XYZ file of C-alpha atoms in Angstrom:
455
model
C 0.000 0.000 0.000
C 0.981 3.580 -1.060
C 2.403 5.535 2.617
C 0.101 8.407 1.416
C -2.545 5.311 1.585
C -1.631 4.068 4.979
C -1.613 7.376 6.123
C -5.157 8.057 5.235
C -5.842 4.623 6.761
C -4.533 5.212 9.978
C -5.221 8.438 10.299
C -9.012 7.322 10.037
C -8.627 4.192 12.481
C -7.092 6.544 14.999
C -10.059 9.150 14.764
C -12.230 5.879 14.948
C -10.625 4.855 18.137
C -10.238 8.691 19.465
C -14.145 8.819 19.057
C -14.880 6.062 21.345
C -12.684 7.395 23.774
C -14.542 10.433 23.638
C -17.816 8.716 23.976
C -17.048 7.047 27.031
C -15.049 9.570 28.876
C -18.203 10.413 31.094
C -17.756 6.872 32.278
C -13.829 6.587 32.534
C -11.929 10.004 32.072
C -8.664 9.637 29.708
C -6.370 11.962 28.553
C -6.952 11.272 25.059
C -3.848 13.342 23.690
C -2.008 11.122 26.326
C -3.293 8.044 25.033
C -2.669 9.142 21.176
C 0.660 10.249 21.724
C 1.728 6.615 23.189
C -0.454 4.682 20.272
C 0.828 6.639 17.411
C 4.638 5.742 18.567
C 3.841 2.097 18.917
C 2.061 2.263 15.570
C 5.545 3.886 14.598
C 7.765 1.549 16.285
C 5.538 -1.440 14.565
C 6.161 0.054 11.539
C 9.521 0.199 11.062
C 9.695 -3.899 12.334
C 7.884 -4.313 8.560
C 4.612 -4.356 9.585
C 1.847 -2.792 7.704
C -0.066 0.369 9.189
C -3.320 -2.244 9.210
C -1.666 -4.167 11.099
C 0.692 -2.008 13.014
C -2.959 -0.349 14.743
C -4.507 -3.511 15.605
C -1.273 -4.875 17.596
C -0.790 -1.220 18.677
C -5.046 -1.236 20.534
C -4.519 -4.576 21.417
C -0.883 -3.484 23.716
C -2.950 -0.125 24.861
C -5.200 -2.055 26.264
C -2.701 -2.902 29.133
C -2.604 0.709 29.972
C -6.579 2.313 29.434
C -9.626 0.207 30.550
C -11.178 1.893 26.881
C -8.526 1.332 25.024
C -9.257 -2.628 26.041
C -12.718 -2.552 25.545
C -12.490 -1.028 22.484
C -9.949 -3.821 21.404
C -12.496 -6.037 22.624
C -15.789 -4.824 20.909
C -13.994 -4.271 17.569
C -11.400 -7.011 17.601
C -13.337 -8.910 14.434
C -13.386 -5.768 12.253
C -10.157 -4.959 12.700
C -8.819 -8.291 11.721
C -10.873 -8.958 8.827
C -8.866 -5.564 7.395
C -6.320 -7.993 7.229
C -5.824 -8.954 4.261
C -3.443 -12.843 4.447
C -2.322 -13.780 0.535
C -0.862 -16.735 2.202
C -4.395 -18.032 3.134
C -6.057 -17.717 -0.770
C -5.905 -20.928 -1.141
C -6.972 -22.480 1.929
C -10.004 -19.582 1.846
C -11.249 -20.485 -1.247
C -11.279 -24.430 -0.390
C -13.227 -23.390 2.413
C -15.440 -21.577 0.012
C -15.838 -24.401 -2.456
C -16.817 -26.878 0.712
C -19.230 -24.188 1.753
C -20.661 -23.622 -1.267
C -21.185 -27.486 -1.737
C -22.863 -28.426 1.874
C -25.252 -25.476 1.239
C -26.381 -26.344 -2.090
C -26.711 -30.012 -1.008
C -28.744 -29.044 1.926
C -31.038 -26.615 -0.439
C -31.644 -29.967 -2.551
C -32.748 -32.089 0.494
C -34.702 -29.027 1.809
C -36.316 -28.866 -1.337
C -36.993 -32.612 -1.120
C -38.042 -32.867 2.278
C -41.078 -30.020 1.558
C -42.378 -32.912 -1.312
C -41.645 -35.750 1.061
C -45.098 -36.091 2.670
C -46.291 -36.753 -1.038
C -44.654 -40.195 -0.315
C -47.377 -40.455 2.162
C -50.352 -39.530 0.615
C -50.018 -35.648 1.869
C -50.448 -33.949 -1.350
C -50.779 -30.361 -0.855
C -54.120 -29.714 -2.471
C -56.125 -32.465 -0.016
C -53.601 -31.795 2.872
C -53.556 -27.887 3.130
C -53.713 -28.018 7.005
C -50.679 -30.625 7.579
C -48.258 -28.622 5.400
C -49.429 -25.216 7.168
C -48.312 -26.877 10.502
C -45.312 -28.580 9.228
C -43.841 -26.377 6.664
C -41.489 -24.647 8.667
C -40.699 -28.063 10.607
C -40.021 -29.659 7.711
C -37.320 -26.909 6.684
C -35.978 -26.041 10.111
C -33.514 -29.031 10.205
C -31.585 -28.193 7.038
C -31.073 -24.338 7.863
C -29.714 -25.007 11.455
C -27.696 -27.953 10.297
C -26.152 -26.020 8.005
C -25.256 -23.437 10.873
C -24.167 -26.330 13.156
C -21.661 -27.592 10.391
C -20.458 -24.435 9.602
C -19.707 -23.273 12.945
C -18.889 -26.646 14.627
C -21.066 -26.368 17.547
C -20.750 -29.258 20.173
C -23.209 -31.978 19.705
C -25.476 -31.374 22.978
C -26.626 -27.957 21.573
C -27.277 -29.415 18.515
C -29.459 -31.737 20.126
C -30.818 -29.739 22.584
C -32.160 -27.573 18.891
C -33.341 -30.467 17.404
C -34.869 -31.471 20.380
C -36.826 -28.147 20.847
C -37.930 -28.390 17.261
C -39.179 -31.855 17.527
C -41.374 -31.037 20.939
C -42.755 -28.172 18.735
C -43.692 -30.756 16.002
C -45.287 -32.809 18.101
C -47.169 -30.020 19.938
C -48.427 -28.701 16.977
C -49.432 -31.702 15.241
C -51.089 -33.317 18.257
C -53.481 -29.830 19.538
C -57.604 -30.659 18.651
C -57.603 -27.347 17.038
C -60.648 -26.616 15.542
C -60.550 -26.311 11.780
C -59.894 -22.703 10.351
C -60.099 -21.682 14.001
C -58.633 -18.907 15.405
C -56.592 -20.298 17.716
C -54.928 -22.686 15.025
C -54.205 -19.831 12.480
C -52.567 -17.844 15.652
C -49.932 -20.996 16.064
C -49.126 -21.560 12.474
C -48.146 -17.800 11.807
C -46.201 -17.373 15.347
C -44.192 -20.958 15.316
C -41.893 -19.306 12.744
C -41.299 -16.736 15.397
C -40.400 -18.889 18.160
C -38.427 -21.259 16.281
C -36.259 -18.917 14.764
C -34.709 -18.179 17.600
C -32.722 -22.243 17.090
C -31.747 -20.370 14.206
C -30.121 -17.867 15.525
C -28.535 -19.584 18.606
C -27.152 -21.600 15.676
C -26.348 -18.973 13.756
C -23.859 -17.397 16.764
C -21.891 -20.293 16.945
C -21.370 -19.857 20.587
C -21.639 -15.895 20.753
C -25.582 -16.011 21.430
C -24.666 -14.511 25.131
C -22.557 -11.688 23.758
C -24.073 -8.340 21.676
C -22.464 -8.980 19.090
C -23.100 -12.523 18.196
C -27.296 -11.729 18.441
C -26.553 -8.350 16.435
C -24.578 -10.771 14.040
C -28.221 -12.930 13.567
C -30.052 -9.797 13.438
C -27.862 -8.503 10.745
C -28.261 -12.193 8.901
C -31.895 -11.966 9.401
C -31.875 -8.607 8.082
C -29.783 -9.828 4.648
C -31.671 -12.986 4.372
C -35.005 -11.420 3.992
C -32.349 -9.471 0.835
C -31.813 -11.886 -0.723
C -35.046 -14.074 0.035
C -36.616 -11.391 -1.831
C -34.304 -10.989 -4.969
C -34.633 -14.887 -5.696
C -37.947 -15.126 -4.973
C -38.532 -12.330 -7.784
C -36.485 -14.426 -10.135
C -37.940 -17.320 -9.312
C -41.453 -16.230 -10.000
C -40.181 -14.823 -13.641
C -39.041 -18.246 -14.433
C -42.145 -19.830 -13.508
C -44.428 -17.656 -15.518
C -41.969 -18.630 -18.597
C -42.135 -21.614 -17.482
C -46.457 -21.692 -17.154
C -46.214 -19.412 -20.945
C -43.702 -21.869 -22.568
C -45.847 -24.937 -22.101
C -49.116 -23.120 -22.771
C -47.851 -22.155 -25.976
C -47.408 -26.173 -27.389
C -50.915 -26.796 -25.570
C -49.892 -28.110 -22.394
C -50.731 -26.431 -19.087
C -48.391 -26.437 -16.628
C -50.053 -25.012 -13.426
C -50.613 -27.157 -11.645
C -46.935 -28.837 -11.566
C -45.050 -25.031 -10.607
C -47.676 -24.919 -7.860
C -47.291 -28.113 -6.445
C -43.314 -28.891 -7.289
C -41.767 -25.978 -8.420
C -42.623 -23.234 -5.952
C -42.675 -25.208 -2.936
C -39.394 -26.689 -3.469
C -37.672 -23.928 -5.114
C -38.872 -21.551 -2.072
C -37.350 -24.355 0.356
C -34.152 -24.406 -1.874
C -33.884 -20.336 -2.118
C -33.881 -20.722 2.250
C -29.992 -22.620 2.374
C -28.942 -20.515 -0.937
C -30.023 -16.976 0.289
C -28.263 -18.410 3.811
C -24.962 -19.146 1.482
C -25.151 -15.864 -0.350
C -25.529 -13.833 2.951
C -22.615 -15.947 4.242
C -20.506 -15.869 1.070
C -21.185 -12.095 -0.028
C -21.233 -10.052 2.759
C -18.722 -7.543 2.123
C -21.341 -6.441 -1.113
C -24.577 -6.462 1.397
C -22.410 -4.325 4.242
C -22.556 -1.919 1.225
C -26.414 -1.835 0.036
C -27.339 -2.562 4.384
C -26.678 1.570 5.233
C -28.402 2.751 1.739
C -31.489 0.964 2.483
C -31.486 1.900 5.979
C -31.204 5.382 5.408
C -33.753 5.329 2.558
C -36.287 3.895 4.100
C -35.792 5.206 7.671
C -36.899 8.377 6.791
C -40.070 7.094 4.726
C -41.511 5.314 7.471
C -41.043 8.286 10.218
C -43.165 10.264 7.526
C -45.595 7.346 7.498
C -46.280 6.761 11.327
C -46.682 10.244 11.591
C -49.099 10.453 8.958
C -50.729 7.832 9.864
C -51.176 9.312 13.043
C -51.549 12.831 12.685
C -54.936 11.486 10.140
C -56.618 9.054 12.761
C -56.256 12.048 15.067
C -57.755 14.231 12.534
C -60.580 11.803 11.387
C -61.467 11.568 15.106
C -61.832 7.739 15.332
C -60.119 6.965 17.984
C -60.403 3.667 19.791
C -63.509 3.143 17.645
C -61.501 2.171 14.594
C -62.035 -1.140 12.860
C -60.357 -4.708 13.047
C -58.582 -4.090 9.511
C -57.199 -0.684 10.493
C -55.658 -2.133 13.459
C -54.457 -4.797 11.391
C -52.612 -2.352 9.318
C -51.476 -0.447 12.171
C -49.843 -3.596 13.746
C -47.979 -4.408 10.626
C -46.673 -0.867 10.549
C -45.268 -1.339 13.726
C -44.169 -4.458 13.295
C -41.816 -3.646 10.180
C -40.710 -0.363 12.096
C -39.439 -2.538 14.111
C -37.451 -4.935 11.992
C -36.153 -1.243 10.605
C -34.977 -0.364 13.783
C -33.334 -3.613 14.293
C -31.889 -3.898 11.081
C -30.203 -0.102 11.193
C -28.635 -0.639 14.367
C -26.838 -3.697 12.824
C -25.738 -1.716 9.594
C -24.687 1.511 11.376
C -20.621 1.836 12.209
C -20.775 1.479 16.215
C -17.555 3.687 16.418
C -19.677 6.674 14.516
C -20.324 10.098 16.270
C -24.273 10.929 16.627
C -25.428 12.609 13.655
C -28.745 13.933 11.980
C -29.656 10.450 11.226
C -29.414 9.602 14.661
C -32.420 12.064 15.633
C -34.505 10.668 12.773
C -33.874 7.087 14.407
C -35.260 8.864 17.343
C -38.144 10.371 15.649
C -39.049 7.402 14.464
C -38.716 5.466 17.807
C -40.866 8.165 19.718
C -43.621 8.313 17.001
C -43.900 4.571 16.814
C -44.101 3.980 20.413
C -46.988 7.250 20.218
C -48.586 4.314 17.470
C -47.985 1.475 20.090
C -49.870 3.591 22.559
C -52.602 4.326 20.147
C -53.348 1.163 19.252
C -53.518 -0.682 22.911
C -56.131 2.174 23.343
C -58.235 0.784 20.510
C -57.347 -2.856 21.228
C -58.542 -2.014 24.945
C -61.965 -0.445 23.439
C -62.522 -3.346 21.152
C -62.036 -5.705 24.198
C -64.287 -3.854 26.207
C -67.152 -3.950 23.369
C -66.466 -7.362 22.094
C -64.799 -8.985 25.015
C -61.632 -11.092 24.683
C -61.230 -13.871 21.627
C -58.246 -15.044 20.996
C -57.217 -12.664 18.530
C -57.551 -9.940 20.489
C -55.515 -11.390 23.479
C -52.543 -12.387 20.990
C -52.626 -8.527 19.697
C -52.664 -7.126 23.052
C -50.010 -9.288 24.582
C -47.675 -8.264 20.799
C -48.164 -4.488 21.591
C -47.293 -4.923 25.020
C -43.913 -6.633 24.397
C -43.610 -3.786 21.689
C -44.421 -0.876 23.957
C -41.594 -2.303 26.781
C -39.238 -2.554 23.703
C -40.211 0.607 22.335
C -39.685 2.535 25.714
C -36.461 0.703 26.433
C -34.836 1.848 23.151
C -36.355 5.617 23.189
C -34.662 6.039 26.448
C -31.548 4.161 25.212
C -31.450 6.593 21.584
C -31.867 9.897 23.366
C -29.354 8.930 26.304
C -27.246 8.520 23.161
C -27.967 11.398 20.721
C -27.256 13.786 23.917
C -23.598 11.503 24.693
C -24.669 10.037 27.606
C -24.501 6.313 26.528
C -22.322 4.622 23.702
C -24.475 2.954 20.794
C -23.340 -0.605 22.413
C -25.772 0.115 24.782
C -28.610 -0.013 22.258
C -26.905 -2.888 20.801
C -27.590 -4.265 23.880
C -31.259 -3.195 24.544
C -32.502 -4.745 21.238
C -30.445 -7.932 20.481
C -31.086 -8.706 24.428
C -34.785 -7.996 23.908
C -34.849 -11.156 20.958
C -35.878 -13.720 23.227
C -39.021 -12.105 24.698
C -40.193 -12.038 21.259
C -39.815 -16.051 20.798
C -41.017 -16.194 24.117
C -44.376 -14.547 23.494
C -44.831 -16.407 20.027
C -44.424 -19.748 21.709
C -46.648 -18.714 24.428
C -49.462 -17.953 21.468
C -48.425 -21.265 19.944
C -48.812 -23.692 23.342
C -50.821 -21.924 25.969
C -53.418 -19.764 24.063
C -55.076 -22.738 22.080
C -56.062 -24.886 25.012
C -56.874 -21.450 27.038
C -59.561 -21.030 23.711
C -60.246 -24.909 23.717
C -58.873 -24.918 20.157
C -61.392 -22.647 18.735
């Protein structure tokens, strides 16, 4: 590298390192010239052994840490970035064996995944007499490949991968075994929150390990976050080949409906699961990239919505009186405000000063949690018309765990806008919040059907 290039580089670690310092000086004061002073000459002395400037810093943070409690944890909290910089040409090859091996295991899992969703055929399940059984067993069915893949990949011991398995094999059974009533409530409540809950093996998976640190959950929620990406991008090409595929065979007289509903979809969206897990795996240095655009794009667009959407219900005069779909609609605002919020805090540099975005993000927070209010008071009037079904109960108990959340990270943003807190703190709040989200969807899965007798 150029020494006018290293120089820039440096330069802009050290600033990144001289901000932290600066963050967390209300909670151990440093003389940061001090501190610079002595880390700039062992970056020198580092240096001039024939070490690069990359990797002259890192050993440099790493050796301050012995002298300044920040210095460590900043070593600490930022140890992976800095060593991916590091760039190894002795470890090509061995890298892109790994990547070949990767690249094989997932693509063989996405073919058994994509099997195992047409295996009940064998059975006499088809999916147009057996609508109900795949509903229930859909995400069962797929849940084995995705968290194998995660167990292979990072070599977790073989009690927690059979303490997953296990959990996913209690909810099979407790989901296939419930009297719900057909098209009941109740049932259509556990189908749509069993994802939830269960994805939580995934992620526990996913973190190899790191599920009780930050930064292993804000890893998942990043993954989750690039998933749903890439999800989406093959799902788009996937339904362009299938209408080629539908037009191509209509055109010599043959209709192929039937076969892309039953075959190709199903399998190819099972499939698209273990690839778009590859792709986030295998291509993340491109999605780090697109992560902050979209974040910042859309950010602002939905602080404009809630607000709207607010400021009009106020206007219209409503109130609590407003109907099931427009509470519907609210909740589904919130709940991808949410996944927003969870998603920027994993794509925003943690070593950044507070900016303008910043006080959108709090915006945003504060006028969602004004929506979160809002709509408990309409849940609360339609319970005290209608009395409780269990509908109602599962979309009071969801704005409930929102509003905690909500209040938790409004506190947490404006303690950090105004310097009070570093943004590991609301790293913190949210990825530790993950579980009570599983928590509550398993709770709607097992204990609100029999509290509803199935109905």
């Amino acid at each position: 590298m150029p020494a006018d290039a290293q120089s820039v580089s440096l330069d802009h670690q050290i600033d990144q390192w001289r901000s932290y310092l600066r963050r967390r000086q209300a909670i151990h004061p440093v003389d940061i010239a001090e501190l610079e002073d002595h880390l700039r000459e062992q970056v020198t002395a580092l240096t001039e052994t024939g070490l690069s400037s990359d990797e002259a810093f890192l050993v440099a943070v790493k050796r301050m840490g012995d002298l300044d409690t920040l210095s460590r944890e900043f070593a600490r909290e930022h140890a992976d970035r800095l060593w991916n910089q590091l760039v190894l040409p002795q470890d090509a090859g061995p890298a892109q064996a790994r990547s070949r091996t990767d690249a094989r295991v997932a693509f063989g899992l996405a073919i058994g995944a994509a099997l195992a969703i047409q295996l009940p055929r064998l059975f006499g399940f088809s999916m147009d007499n057996h609508e109900r059984f795949y509903l229930h067993n859909a995400v069962l069915l797929l849940l084995p490949f995705l968290v194998g893949y995660f167990a292979w990949k990072r070599q977790l011991p073989g009690r927690t991968v059979g303490g997953l398995m296990a959990t996913a094999l209690v909810s099979a059974v407790a989901m296939n075994s419930m009297p719900f009533v057909a098209q009941g409530a109740t049932e259509l409540l556990a189908i749509l929150h069993l994802p939830i809950a269960l994805w939580l093996l995934v992620g526990i998976a996913y973190a190899g390990g790191r599920w009780h640190e930050v930064a292993g959950r804000m890893d998942f929620v990043r993954f989750s976050g690039e998933l749903f990406i890439y999800f989406v991008l093959i799902a788009l090409g996937g339904g362009l080949f299938s209408a080629i595929l539908i037009n191509s065979f209509l055109a010599i007289g043959l209709k192929a409906e039937s076969i892309v509903q039953t075959l190709v979809l199903p399998s190819g969206a099972a499939g698209a699961l273990l690839v778009a897990s590859w792709l986030v795996e295998a291509k993340q240095s491109v999605i780090e990239n697109m992560a902050p655009v979209l974040t910042r794009l859309f950010t602002p667009l939905f602080t404009v919505l809630v607000l709207v959407f607010l400021g009009t219900l106020l206007w219209s005069g409503r109130g609590a009186l407003i109907d099931r779909d427009v509470l519907l609609q609210f909740n589904l605002i919130l709940l991808l405000v949410l996944a927003l919020l969870l998603y920027t805090l994993s794509a925003r540099d943690p070593q950044a000063r507070p900016g303008l975005f910043d006080h959108v993000q709090l915006v945003l927070v504060a006028s969602t949690l004004a929506a979160d209010l809002f709509a408990l008071w309409a849940i609360g009037g339609r319970i005290t018309e209608f009395g409780l079904s269990p509908n109602r109960v599962a979309v009071l108990g969801m704005n409930l765990v929102l509003l905690v959340n909500l209040m938790g990270s409004a506190v947490q943003q404006l303690r950090f806008v105004r310097g009070r807190v570093a943004f590991a703190r609301l790293e913190a709040w949210q990825t530790g919040y993950l579980p009570v989200y599983s928590a509550w969807a398993a709770a709607v899965v097992l204990v609100l059907p029999p509290l509803f007798r199935y109905g």
